[in-house]
PDB file of N, CA, C and O in Angstrom:
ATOM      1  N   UNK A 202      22.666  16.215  14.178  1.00  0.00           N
ATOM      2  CA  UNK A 202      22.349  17.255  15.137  1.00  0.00           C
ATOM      3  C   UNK A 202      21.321  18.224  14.562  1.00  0.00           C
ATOM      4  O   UNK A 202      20.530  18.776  15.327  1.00  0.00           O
ATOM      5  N   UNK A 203      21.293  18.474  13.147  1.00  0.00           N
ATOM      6  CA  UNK A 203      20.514  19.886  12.751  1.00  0.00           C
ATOM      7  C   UNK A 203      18.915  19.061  12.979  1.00  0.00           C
ATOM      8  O   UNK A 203      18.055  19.815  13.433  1.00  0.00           O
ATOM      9  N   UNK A 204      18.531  17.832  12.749  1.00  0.00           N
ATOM     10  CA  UNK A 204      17.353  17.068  12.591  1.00  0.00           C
ATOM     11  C   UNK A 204      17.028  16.995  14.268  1.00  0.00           C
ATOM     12  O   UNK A 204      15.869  16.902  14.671  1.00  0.00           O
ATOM     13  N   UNK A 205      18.211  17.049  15.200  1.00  0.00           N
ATOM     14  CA  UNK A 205      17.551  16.617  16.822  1.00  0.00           C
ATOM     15  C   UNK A 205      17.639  15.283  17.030  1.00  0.00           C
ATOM     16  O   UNK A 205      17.035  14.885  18.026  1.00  0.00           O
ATOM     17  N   UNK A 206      18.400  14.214  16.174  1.00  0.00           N
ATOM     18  CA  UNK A 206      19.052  12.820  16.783  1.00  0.00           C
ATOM     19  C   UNK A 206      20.183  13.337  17.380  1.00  0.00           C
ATOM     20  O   UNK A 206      20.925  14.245  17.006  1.00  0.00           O
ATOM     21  N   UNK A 207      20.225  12.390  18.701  1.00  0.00           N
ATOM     22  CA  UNK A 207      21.576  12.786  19.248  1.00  0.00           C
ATOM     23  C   UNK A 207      21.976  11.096  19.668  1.00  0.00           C
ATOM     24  O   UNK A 207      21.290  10.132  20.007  1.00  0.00           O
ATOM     25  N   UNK A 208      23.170  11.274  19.490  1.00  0.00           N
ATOM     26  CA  UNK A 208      24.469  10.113  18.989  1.00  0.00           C
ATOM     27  C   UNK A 208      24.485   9.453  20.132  1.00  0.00           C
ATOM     28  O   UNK A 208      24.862  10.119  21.096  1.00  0.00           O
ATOM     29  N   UNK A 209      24.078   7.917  20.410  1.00  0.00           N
ATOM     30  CA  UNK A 209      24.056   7.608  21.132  1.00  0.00           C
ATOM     31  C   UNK A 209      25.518   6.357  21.417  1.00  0.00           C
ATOM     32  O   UNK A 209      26.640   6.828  21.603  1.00  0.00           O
ATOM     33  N   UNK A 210      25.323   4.911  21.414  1.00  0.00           N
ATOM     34  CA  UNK A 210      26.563   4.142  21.727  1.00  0.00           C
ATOM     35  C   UNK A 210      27.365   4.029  20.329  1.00  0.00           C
ATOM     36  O   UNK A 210      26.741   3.587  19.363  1.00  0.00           O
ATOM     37  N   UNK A 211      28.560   4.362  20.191  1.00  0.00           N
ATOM     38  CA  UNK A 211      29.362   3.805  18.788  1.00  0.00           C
ATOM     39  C   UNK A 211      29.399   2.432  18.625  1.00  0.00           C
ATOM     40  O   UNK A 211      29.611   1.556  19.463  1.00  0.00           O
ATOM     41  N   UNK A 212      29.115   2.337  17.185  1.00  0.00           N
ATOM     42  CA  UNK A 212      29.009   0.943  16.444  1.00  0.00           C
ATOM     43  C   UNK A 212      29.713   0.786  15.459  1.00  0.00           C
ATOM     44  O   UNK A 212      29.960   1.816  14.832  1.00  0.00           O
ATOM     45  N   UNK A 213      30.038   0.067  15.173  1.00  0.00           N
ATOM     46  CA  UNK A 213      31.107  -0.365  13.697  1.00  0.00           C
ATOM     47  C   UNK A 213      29.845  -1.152  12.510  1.00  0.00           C
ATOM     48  O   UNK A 213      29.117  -2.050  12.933  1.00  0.00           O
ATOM     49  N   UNK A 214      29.766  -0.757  11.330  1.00  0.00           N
ATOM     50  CA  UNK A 214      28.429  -1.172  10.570  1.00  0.00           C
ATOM     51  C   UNK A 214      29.431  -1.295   9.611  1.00  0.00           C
ATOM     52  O   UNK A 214      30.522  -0.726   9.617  1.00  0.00           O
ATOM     53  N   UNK A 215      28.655  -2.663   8.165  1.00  0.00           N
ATOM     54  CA  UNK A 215      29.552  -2.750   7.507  1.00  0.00           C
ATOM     55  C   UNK A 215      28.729  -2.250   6.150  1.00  0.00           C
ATOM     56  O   UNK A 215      27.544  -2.505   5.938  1.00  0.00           O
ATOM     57  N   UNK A 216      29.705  -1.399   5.176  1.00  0.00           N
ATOM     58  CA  UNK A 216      28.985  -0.613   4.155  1.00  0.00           C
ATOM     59  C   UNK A 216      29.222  -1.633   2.668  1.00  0.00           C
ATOM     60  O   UNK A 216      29.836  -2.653   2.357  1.00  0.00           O
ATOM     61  N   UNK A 217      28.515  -0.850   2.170  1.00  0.00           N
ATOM     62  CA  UNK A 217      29.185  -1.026   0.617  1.00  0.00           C
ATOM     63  C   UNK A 217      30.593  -0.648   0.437  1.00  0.00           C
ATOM     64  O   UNK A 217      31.094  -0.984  -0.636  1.00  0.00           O
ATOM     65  N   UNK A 218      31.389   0.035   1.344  1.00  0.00           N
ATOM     66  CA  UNK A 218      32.581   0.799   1.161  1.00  0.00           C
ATOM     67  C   UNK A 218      33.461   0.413   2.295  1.00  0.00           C
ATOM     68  O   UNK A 218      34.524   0.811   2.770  1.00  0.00           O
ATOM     69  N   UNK A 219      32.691  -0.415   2.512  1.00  0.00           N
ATOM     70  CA  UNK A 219      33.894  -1.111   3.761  1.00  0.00           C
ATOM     71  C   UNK A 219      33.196  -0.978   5.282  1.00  0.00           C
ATOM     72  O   UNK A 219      32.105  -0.410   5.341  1.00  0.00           O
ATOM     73  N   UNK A 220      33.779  -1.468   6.456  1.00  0.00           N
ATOM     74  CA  UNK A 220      33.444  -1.103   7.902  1.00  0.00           C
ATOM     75  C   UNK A 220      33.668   0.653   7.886  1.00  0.00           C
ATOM     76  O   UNK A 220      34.542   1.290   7.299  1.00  0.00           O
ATOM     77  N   UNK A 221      32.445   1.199   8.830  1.00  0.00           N
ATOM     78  CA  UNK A 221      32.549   2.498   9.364  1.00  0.00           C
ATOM     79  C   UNK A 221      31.819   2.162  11.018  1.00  0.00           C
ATOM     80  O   UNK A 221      31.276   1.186  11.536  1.00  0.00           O
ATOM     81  N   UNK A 222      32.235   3.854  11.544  1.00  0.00           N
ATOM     82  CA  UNK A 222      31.553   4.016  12.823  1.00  0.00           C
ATOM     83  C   UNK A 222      30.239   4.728  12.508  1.00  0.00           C
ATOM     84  O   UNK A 222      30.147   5.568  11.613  1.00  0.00           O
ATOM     85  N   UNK A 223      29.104   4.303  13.387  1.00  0.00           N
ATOM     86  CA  UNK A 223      27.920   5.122  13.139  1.00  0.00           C
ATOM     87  C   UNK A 223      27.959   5.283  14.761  1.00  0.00           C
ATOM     88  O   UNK A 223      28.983   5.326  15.443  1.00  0.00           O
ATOM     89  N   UNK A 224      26.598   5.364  15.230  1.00  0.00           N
ATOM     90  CA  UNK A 224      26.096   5.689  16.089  1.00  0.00           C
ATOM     91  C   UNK A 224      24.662   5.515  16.191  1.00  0.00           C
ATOM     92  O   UNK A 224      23.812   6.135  15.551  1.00  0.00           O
ATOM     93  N   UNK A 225      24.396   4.228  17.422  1.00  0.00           N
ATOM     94  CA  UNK A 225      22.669   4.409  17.489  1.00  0.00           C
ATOM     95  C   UNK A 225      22.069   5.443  18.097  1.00  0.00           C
ATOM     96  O   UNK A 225      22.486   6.187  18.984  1.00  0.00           O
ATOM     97  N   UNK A 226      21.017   5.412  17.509  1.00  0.00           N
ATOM     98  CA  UNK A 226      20.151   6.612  17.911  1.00  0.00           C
ATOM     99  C   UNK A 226      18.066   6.372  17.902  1.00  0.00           C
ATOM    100  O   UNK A 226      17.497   5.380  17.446  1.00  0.00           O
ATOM    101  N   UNK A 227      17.679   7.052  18.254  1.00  0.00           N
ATOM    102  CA  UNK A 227      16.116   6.462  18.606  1.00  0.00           C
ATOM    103  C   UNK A 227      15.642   8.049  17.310  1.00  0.00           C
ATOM    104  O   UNK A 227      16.205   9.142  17.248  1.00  0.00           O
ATOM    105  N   UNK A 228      14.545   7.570  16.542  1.00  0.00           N
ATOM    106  CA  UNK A 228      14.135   8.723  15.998  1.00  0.00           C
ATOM    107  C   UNK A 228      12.635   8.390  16.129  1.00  0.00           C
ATOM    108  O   UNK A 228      11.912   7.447  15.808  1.00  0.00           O
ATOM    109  N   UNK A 229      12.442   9.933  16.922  1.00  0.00           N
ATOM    110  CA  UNK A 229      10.717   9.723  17.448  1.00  0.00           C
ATOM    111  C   UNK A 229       9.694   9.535  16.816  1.00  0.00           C
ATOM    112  O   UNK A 229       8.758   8.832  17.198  1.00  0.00           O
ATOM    113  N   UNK A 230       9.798  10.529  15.113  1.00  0.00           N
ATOM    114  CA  UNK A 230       9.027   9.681  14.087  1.00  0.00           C
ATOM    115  C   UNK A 230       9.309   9.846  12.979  1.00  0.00           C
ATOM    116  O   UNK A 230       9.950  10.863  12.711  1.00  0.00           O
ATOM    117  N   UNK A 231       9.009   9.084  12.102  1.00  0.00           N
ATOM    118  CA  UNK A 231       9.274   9.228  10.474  1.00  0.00           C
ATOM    119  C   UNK A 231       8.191   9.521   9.588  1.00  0.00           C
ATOM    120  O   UNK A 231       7.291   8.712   9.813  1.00  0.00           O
ATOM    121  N   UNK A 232       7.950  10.143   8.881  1.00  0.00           N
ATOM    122  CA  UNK A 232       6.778  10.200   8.165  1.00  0.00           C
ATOM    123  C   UNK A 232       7.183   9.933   6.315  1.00  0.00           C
ATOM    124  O   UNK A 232       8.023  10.693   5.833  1.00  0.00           O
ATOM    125  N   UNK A 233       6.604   8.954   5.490  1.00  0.00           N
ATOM    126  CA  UNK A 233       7.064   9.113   4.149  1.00  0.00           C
ATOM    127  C   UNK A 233       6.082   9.136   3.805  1.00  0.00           C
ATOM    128  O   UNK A 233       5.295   8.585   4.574  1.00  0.00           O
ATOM    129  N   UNK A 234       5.631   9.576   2.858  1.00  0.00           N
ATOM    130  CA  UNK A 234       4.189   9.793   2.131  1.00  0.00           C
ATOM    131  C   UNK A 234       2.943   9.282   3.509  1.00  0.00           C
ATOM    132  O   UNK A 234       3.309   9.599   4.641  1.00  0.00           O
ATOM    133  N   UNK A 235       2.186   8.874   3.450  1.00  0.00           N
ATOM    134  CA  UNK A 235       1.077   8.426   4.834  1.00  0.00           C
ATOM    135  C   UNK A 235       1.774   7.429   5.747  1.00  0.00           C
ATOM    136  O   UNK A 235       1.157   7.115   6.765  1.00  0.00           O
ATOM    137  N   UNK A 236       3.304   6.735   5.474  1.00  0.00           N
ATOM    138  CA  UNK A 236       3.425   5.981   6.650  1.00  0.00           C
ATOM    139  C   UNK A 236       3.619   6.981   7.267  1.00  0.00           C
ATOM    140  O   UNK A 236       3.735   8.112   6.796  1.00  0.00           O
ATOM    141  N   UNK A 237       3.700   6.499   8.946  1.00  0.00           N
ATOM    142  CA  UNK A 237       3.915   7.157   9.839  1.00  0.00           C
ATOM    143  C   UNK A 237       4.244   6.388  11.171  1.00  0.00           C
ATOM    144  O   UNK A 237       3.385   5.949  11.936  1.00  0.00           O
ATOM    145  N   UNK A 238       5.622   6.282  11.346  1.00  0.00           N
ATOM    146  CA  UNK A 238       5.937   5.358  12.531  1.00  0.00           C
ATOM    147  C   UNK A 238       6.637   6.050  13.683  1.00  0.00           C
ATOM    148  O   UNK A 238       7.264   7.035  13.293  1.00  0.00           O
ATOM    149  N   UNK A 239       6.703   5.864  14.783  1.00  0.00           N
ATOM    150  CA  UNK A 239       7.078   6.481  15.931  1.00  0.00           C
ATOM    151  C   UNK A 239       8.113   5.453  16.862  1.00  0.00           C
ATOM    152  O   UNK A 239       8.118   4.238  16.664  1.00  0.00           O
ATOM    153  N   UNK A 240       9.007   6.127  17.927  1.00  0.00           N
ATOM    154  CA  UNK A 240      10.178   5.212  18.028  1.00  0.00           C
ATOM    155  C   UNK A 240      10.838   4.233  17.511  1.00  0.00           C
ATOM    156  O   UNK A 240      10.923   3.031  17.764  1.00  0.00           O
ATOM    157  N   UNK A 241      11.532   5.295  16.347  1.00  0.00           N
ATOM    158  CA  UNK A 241      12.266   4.219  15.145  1.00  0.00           C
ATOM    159  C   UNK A 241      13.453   3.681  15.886  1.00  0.00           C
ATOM    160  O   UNK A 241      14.204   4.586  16.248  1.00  0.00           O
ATOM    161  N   UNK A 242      13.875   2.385  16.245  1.00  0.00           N
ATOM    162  CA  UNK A 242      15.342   2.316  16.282  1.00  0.00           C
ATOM    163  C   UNK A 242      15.947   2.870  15.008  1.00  0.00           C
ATOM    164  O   UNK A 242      15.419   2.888  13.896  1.00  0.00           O
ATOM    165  N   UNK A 243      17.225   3.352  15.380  1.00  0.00           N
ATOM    166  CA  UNK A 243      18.152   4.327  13.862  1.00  0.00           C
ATOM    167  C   UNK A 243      19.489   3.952  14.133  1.00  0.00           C
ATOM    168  O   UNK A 243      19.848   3.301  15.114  1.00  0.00           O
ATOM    169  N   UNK A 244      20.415   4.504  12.978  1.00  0.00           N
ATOM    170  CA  UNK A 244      21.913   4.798  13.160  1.00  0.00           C
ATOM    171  C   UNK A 244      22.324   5.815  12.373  1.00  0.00           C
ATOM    172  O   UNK A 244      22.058   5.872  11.173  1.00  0.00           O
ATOM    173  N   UNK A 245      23.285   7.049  13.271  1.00  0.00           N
ATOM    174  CA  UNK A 245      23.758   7.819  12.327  1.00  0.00           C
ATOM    175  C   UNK A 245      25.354   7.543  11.822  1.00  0.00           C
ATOM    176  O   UNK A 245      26.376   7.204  12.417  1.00  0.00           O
ATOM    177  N   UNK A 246      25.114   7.783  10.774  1.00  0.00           N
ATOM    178  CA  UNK A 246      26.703   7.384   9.748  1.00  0.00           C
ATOM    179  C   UNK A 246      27.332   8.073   8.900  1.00  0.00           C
ATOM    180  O   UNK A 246      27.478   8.110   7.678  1.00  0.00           O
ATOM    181  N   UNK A 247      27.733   8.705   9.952  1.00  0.00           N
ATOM    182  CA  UNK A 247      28.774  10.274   8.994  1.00  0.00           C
ATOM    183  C   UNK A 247      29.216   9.790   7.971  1.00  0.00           C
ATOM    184  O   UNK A 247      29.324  10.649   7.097  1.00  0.00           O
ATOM    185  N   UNK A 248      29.675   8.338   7.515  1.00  0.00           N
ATOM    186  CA  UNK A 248      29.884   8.558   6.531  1.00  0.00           C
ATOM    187  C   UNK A 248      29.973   8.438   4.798  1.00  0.00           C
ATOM    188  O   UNK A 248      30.727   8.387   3.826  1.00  0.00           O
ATOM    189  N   UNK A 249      28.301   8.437   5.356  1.00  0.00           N
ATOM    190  CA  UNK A 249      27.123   8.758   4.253  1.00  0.00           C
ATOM    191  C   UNK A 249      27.013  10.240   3.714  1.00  0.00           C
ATOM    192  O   UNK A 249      26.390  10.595   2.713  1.00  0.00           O
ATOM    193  N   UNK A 250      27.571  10.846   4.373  1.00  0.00           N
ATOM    194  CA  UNK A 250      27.688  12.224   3.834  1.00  0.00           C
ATOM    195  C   UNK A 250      26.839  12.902   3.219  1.00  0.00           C
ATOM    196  O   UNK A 250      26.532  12.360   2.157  1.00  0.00           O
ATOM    197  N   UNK A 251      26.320  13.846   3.411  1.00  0.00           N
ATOM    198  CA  UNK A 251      25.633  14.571   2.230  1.00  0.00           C
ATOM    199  C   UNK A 251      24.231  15.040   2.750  1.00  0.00           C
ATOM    200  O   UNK A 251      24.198  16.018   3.497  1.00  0.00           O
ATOM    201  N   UNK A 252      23.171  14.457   2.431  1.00  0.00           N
ATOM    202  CA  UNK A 252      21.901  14.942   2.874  1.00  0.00           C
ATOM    203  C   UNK A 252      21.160  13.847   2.258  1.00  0.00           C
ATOM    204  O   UNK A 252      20.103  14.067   1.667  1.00  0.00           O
ATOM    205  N   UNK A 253      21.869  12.193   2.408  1.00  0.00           N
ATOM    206  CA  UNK A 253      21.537  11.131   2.283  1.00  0.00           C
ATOM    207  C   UNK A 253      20.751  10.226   3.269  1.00  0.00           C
ATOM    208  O   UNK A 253      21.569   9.618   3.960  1.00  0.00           O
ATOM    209  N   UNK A 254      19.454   9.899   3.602  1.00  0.00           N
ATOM    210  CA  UNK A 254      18.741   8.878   4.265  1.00  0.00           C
ATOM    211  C   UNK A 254      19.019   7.611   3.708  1.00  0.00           C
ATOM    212  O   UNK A 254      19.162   7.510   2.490  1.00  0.00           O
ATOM    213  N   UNK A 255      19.106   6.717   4.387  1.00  0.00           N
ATOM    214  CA  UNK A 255      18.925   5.355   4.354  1.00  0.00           C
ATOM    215  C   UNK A 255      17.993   4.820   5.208  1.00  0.00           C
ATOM    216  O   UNK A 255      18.019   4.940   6.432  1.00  0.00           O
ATOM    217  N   UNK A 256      16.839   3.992   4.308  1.00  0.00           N
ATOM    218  CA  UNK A 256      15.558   3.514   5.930  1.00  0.00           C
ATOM    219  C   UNK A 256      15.705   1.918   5.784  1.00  0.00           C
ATOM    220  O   UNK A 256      15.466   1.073   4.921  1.00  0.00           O
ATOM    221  N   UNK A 257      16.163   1.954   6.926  1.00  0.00           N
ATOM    222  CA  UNK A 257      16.692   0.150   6.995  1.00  0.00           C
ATOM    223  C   UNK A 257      15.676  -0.661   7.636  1.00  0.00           C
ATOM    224  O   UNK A 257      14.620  -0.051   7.804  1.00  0.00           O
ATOM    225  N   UNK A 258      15.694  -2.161   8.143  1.00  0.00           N
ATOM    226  CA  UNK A 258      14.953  -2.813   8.120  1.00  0.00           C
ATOM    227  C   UNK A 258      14.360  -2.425   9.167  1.00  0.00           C
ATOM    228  O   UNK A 258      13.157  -2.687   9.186  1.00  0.00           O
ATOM    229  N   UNK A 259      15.061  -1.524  10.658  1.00  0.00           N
ATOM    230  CA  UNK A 259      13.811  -1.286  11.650  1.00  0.00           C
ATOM    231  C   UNK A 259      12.581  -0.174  10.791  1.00  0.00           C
ATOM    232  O   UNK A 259      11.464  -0.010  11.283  1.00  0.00           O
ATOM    233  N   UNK A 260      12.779   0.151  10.171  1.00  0.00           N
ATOM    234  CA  UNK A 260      11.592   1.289   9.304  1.00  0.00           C
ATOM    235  C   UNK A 260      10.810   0.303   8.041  1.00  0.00           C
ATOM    236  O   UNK A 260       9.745   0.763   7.631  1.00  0.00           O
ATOM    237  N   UNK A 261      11.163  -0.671   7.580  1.00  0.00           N
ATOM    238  CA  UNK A 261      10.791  -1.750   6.313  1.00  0.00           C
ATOM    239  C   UNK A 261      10.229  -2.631   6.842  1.00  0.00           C
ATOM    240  O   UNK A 261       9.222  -3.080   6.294  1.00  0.00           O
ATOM    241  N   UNK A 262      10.635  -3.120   7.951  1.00  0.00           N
ATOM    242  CA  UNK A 262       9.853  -4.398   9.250  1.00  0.00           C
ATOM    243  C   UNK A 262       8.006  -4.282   9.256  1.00  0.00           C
ATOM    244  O   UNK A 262       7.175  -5.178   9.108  1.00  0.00           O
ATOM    245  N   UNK A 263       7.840  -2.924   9.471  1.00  0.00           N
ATOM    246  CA  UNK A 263       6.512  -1.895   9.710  1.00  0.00           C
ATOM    247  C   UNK A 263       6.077  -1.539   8.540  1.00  0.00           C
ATOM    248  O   UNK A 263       5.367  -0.535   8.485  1.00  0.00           O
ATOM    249  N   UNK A 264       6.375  -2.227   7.394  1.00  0.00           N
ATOM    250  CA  UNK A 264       5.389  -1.560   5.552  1.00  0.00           C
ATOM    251  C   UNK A 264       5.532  -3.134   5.067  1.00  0.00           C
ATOM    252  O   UNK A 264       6.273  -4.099   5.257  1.00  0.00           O
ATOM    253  N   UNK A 265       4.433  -2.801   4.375  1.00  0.00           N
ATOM    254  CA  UNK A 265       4.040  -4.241   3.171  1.00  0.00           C
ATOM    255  C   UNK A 265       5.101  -3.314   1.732  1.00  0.00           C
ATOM    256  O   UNK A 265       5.185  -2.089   1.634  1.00  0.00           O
ATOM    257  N   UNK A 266       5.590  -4.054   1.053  1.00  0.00           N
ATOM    258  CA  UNK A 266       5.379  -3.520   0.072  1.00  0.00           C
ATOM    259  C   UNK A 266       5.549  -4.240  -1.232  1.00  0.00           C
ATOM    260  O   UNK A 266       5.941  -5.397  -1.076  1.00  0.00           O
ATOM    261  N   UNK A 267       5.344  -3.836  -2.598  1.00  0.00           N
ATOM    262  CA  UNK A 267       4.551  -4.764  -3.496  1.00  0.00           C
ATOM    263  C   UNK A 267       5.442  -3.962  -4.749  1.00  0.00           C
ATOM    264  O   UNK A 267       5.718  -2.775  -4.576  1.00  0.00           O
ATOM    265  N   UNK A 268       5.805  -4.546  -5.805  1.00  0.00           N
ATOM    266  CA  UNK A 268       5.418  -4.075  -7.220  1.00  0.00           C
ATOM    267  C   UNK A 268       4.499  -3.798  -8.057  1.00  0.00           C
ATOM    268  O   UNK A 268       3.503  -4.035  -7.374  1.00  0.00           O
ATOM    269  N   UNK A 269       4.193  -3.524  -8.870  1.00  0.00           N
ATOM    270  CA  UNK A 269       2.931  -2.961  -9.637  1.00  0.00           C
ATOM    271  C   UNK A 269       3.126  -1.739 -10.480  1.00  0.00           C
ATOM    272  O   UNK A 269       3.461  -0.563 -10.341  1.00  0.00           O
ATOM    273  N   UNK A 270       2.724  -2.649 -11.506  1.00  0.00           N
ATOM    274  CA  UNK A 270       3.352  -1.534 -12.768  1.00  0.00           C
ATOM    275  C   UNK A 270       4.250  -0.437 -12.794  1.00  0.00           C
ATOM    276  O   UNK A 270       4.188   0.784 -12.942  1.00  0.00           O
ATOM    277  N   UNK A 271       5.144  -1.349 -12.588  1.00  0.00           N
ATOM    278  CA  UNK A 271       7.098  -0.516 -12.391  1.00  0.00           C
ATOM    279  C   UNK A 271       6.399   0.298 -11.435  1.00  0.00           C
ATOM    280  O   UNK A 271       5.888   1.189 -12.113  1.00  0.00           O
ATOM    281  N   UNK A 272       6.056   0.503 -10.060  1.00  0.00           N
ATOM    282  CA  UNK A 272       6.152   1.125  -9.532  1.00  0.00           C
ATOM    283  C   UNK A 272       6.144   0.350  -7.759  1.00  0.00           C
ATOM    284  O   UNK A 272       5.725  -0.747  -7.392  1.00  0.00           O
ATOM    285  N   UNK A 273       6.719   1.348  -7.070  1.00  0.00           N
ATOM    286  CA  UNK A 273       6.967   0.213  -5.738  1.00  0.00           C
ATOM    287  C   UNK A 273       6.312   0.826  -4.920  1.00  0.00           C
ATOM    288  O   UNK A 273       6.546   2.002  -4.640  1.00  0.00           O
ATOM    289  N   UNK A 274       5.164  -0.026  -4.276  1.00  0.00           N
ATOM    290  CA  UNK A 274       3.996   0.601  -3.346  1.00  0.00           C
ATOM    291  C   UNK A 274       4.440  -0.173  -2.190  1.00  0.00           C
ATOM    292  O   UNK A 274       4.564  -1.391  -2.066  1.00  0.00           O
ATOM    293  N   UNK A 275       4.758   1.237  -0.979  1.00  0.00           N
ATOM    294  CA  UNK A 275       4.759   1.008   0.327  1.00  0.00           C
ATOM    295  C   UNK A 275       3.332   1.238   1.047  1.00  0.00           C
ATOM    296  O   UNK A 275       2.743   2.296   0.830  1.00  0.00           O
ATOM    297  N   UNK A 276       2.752   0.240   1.921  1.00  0.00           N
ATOM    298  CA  UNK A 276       1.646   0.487   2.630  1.00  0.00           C
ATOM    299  C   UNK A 276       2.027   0.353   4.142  1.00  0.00           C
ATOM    300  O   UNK A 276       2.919  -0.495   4.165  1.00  0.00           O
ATOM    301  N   UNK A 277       1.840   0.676   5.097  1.00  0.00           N
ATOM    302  CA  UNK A 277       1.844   0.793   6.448  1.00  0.00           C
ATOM    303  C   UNK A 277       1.243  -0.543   7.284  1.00  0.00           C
ATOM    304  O   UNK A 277       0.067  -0.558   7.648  1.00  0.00           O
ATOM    305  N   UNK A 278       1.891  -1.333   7.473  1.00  0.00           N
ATOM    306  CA  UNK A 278       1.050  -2.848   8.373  1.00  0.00           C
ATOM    307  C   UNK A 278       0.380  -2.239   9.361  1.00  0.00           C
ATOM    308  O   UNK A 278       0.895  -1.265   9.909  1.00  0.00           O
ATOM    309  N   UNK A 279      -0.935  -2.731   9.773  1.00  0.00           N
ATOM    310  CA  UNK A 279      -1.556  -2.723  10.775  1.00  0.00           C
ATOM    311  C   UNK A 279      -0.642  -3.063  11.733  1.00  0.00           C
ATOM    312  O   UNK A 279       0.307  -3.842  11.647  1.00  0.00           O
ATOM    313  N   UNK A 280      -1.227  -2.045  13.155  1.00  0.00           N
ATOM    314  CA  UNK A 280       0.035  -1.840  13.921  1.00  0.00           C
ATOM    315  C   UNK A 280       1.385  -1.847  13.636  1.00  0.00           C
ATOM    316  O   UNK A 280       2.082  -2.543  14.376  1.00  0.00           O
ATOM    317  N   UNK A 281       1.696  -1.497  13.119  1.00  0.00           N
ATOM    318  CA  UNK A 281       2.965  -1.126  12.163  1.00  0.00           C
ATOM    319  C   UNK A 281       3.203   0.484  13.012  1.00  0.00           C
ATOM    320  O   UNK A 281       4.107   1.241  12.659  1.00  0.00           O
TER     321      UNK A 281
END
């Protein structure tokens, strides 16, 4: 709620910590360093707690990304 996703159908997702309820949700855009994508499918998951993001494969689908000298370079796909 403090970010402006609002909770859309309940879902059961399965964690590292077992099944929880989230909630889908649409997030209008994301920005991480120069990506920049708009109508993300999302899910929120109380219980991740904290002031924890997770960017799952609808946000990873839309970036190349590479290794290179211990370091992990995300680039933005065309139309991405």
């Amino acid at each position: 709620e403090r970010v402006g996703l609002r909770r859309g159908a309940e879902i059961r997702v399965q964690t590292a910590s077992g099944m929880a309820t989230a909630y889908d949700t649409r997030i209008e855009r994301i920005a991480v360093g120069g990506i920049r994508l708009r109508d993300v499918r999302g899910s929120i998951n109380p219980a991740l707690g904290g002031e924890d993001i997770l960017l799952g494969m609808t946000f990873l689908r839309a970036v190349d990304f590479r290794q290179q000298d211990g370091r992990l370079i995300l680039e933005q796909r065309a139309g991405g």
